[in-house]
C-alpha positions in Angstrom: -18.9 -19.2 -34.3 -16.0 -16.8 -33.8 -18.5 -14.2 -33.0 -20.2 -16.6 -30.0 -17.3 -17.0 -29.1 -16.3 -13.4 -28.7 -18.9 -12.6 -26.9 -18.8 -15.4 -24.3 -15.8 -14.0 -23.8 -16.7 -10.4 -23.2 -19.3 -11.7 -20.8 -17.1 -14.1 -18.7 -14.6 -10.9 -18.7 -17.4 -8.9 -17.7 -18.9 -11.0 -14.9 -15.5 -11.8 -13.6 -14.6 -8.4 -13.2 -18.0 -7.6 -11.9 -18.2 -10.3 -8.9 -14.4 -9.1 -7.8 -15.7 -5.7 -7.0 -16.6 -4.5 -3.4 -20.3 -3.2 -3.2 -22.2 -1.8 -0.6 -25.9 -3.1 0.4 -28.1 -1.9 3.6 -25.1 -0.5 4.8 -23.4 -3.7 4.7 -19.8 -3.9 2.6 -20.2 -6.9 0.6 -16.8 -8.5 -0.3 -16.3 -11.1 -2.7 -13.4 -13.9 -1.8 -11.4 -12.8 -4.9 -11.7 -9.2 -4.8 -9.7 -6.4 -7.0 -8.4 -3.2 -5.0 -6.7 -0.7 -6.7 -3.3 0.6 -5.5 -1.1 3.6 -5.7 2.6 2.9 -5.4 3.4 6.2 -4.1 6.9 8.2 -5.1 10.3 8.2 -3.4 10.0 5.4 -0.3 6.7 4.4 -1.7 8.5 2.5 -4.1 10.1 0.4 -1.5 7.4 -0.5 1.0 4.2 -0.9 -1.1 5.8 -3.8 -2.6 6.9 -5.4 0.7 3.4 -4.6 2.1 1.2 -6.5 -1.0 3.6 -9.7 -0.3 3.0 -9.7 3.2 -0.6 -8.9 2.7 -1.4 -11.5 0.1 0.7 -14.1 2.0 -1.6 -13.4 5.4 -4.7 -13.6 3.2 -3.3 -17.2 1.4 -2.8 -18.3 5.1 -5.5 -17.5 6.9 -8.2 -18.4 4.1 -5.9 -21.4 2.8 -6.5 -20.3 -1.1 -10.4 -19.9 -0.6 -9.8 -16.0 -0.5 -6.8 -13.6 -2.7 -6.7 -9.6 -3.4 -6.4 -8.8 -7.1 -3.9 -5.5 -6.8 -5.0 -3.0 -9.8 -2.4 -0.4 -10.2 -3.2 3.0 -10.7 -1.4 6.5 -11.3 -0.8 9.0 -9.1 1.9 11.5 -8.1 5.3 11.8 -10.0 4.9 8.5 -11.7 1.6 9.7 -13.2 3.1 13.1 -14.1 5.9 11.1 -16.0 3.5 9.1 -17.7 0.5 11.0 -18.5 1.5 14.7 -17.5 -1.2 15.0 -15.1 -0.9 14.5 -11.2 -3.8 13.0 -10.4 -5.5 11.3 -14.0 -9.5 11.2 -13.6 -8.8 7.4 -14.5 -7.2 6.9 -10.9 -10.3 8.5 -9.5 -12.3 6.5 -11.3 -10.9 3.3 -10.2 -11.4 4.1 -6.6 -15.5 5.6 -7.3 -15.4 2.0 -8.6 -14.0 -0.5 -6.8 -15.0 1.3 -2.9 -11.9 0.4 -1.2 -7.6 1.0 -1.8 -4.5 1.2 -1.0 -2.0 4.2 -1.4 1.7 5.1 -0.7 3.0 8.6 0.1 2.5 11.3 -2.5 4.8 13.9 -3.8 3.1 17.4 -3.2 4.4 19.6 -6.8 6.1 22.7 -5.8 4.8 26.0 -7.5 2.2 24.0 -10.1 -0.2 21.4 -10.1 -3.0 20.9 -7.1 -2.5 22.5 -3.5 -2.2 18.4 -2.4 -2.8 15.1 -3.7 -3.8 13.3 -0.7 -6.3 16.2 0.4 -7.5 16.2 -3.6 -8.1 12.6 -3.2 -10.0 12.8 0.3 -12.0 16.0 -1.0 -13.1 15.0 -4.9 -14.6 11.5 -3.0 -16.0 12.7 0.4 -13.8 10.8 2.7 -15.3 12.9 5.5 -13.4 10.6 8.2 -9.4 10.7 8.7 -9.5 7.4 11.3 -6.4 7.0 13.1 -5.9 4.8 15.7 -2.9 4.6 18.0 -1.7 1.4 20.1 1.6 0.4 21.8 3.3 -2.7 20.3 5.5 -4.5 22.8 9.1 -4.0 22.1 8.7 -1.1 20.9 10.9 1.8 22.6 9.0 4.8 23.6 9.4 8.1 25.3 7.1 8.0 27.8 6.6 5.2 30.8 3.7 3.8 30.1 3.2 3.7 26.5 0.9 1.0 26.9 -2.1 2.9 27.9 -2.0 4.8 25.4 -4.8 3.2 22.9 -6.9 5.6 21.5 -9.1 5.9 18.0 -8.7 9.4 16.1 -11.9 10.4 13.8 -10.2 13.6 12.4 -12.6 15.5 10.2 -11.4 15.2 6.6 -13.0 17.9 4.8 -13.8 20.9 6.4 -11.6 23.4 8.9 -8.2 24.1 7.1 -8.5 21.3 4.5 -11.0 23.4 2.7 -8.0 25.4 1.5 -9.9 29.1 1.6 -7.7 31.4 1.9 -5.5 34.4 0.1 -2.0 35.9 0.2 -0.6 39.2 1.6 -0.2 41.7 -1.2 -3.2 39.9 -3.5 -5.8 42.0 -5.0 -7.9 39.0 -3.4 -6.2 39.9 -0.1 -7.4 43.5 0.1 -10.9 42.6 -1.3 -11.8 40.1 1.7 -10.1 43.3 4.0 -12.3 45.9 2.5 -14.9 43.8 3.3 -14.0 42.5 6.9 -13.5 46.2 7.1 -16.4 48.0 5.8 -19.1 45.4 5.6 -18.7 43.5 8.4 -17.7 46.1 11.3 -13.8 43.9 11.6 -11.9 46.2 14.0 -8.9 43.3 15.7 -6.8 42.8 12.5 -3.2 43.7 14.1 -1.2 44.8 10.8 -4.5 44.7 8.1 -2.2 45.4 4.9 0.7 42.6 5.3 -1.8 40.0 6.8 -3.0 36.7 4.7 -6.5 35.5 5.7 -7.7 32.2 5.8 -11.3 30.6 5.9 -12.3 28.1 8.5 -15.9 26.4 7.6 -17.4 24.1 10.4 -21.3 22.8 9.3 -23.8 21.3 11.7 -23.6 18.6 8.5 -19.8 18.2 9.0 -20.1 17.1 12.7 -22.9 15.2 12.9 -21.6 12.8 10.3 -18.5 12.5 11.6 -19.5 12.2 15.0 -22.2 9.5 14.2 -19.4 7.6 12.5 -17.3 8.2 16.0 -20.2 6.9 18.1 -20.9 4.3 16.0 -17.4 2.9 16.0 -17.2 3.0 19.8 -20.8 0.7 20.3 -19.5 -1.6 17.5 -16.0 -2.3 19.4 -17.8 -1.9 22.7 -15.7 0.9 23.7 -17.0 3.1 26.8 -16.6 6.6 25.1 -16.3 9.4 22.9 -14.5 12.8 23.2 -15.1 15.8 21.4 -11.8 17.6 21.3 -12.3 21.3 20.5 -11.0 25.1 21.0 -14.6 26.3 21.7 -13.5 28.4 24.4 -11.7 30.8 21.6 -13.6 30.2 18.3 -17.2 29.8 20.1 -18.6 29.7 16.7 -16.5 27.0 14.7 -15.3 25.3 17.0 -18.1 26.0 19.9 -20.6 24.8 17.2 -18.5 21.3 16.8 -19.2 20.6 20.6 -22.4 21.8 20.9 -23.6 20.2 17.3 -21.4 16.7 18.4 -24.0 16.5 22.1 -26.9 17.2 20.3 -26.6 14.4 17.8 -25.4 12.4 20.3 -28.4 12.5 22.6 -30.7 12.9 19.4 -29.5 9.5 17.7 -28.3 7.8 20.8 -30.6 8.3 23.5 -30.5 4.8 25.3 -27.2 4.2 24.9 -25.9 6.9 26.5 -28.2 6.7 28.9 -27.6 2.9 30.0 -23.7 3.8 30.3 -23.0 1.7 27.3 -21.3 5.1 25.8 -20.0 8.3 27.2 -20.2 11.3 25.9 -17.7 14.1 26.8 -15.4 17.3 25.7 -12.3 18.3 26.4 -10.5 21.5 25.1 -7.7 21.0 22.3 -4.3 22.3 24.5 -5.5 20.1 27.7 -6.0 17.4 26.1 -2.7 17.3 24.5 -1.9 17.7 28.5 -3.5 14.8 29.3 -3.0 12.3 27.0 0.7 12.1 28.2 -0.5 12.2 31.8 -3.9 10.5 32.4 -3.9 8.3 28.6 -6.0 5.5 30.0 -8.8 8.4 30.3 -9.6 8.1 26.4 -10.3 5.7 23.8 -12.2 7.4 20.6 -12.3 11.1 19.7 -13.8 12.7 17.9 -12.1 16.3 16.6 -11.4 18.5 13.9 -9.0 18.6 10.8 -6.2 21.1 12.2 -6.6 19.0 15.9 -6.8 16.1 14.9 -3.6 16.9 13.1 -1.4 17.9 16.3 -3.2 15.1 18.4 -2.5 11.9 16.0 1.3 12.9 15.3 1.9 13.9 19.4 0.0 10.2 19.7 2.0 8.0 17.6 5.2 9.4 19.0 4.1 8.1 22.5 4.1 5.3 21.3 7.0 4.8 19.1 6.7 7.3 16.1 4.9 8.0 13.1 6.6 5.1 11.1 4.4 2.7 13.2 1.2 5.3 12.7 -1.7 3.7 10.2 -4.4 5.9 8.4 -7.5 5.8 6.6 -9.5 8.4 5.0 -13.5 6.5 5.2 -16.6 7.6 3.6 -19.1 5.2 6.0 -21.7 6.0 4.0 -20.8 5.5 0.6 -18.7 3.0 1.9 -15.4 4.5 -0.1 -12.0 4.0 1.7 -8.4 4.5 1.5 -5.5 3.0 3.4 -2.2 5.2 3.4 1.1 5.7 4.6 0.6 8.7 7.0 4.6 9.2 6.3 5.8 11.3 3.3 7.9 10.2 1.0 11.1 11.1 2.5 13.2 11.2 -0.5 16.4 11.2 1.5 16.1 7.6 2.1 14.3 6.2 -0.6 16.7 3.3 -2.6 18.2 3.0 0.5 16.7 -0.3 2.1 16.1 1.1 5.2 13.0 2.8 5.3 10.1 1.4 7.8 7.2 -0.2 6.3 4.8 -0.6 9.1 2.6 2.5 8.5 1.7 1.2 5.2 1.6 -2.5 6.1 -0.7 -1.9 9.6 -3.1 1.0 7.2 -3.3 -2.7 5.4 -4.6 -4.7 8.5 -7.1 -1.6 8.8 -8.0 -2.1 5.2 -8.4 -5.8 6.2 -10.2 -5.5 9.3 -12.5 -3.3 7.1 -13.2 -5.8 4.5 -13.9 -8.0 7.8 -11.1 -10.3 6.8 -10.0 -10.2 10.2 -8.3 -13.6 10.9 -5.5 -12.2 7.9 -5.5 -8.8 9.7 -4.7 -10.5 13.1 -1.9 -12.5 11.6 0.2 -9.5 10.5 0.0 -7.4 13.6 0.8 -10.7 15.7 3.9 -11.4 13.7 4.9 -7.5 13.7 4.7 -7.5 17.5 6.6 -10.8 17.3 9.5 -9.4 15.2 10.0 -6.3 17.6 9.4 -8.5 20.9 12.5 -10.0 19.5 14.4 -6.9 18.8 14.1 -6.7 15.3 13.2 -3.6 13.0 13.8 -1.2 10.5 16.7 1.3 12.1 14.1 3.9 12.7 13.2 1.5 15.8 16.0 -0.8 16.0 18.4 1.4 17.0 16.6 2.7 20.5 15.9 -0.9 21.0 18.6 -2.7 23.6 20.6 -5.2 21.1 18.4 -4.0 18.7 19.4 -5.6 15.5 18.7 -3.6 12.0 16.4 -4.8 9.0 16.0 -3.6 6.1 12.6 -2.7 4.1 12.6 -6.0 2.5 14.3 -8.1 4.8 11.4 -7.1 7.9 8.9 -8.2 5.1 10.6 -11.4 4.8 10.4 -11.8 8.7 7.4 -11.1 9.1 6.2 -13.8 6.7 8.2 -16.1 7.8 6.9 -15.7 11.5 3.1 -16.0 10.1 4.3 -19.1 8.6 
């Protein structure tokens, strides 16, 4: 009897467990009402808004689904609490759970200085594929911004996530490494432009025909889906016709390949735009662009000059997306500024609107919707973190945990 018993157990543990996991079917998520995501707390202010942003995210989902639907939060290691605990940075276990469970949530990472990995976040977006680095960018009202229109800018950012400079290739000045790739820039392949050969580093940029077209798809895609009216490829072809040249050329031809009638109905646009004009543009002609499609080092300068139009990169989401796997994680694009953390003060509405994006993802929308009304609510009303309070006129200052609690409040 004890033995039955057991083992009912272990079977009602297993299928509870089982039918709280995210799967993916025909290229469909499938989400369970009571679904388990894995978190990572993150290190210095991670430890500050990650809890803020689960209350407000679980008190949205209790709201909007009145009980029927609730996250499970699995904690898992990464960073300096991992390091503490285990001695590793990043424990396989912590991989694992993602691989698992498709979709989670992470705070800002400490980066270890002179050991460990070259970066956890680009570890994590490399060992499971998350090809796309999706960004989008909006104005909330309230929000004080540098420019005069900030409320044109609105613009969707697929950043490729695992080629370009985040393939890390690349070998110091004075290395035995160094002089080998030299000798053979030199001798093999017939290099004559290197300025000062013997003091220079050298660094590997690799750009695939497989790279783009998958990241591009996933751009194109998008746009259809949220009936957008186009994509642009942002590149610095006219310099690195090969690299970069090959991400607009390879970006068309997919394009017209896979998407024939649409672009060819007007229900999507295709177009280019080279990397330093369109930093030009987007601060005068914004309205001109709503998804692009770009690079890892571009798509670097372009989100960060993007958010601070309109308001910073303490308001800027992130996700790093596999869409065909259907693997995703929501972050912080902050660090962990140190300086401020146990402080109080620091802004949680990167990680809490990279939450609505995990939301809207899981296609728990009505939750989503409920957050980003009730932030946009708080700061019509003059009310944030300092970061944005203080640009604000009578802006009046909350702290981490007190513009969770208002936030909640106002989706109640």
């Amino acid at each position: 009897m004890f033995l039955e018993s057991c083992n009912f157990l272990l079977l009602l543990f297993f299928y509870i467990t089982h039918i709280m996991k995210i799967t993916k079917e025909n290229d469909r998520l499938m989400v369970p009402s009571k679904v388990t995501v894995p978190f990572i707390e993150g290190d210095g202010v991670g430890r500050e808004i990650t809890p803020v942003c689960r209350e407000v995210v679980n008190y949205a989902v209790a709201k909007a689904y009145r009980g029927e639907r609730s996250i499970e939060w699995k904690e898992v290691l990464a960073g300096e609490k991992a390091f503490n605990a285990t001695g590793c940075w990043l424990p396989e276990e912590t991989l694992e759970a993602f691989r698992e469970y498709l979709v989670g949530l992470k705070g800002p990472l400490t980066t270890p200085v002179g050991e460990g990995i070259r970066s956890l976040n680009v570890a994590l977006r490399q060992t499971l594929d998350l090809y796309v680095c999706l960004r989008p960018v909006r104005w909330f009202r309230g929000i004080v911004s540098p420019v005069k229109a900030p409320e044109t800018v609105n613009m969707v950012i697929f950043r490729e996530n695992t080629e370009d400079i985040y393939a890390g290739i690349e070998w110091q000045q004075g290395t035995p490494e160094a002089q080998k790739f030299l000798q053979f820039l030199t001798e093999q392949m017939g290099v004559e432009k290197i300025r000062f050969p013997q003091t220079s580093s050298f660094g590997v940029k690799p750009v695939s025909i497989e790279g783009t077209e998958r990241l591009v798809r996933a751009a194109v895609k998008y746009a259809l889906k949220h009936q957008l009216p186009d994509v642009t490829l942002v590149h610095k072809g006219n310099i690195m016709k090969f690299t970069e040249g090959g991400f607009k050329n390879w970006g068309y031809a997919l394009a017209k390949r896979e998407f024939p009638e649409e672009i060819a109905t007007g229900k999507i646009e295709i177009k280019d735009v080279i990397a330093d004009a369109f930093l030009q543009n987007t601060l005068l002609h914004p309205e001109k662009y709503s998804v692009i499609a770009t690079l890892n080092l571009n798509g670097d300068y372009i989100s960060d000059q993007l958010a601070a139009m309109v308001g910073g990169i303490g308001i800027a989401p992130g996700a790093n997306i596999n869409y065909e796997s259907g693997h995703a994680v929501f972050e912080a694009t902050h660090g962990t500024a140190p300086n401020l953390a146990g402080k109080n003060t620091v802004n949680p509405s990167s990680l809490l609107l990279s939450s609505v994006m995990m939301l809207e993802y899981m296609g728990w929308n009505e939750a989503a919707t409920l957050i980003t009304h009730a932030m946009e609510t708080t700061f019509v009303n003059g009310e944030a973190t300092n970061d944005l309070a203080r640009f604000m006129p009578d802006g009046k200052t909350l702290g981490t945990v007190q513009f969770g609690e208002k936030i909640i409040r106002l989706m109640n």
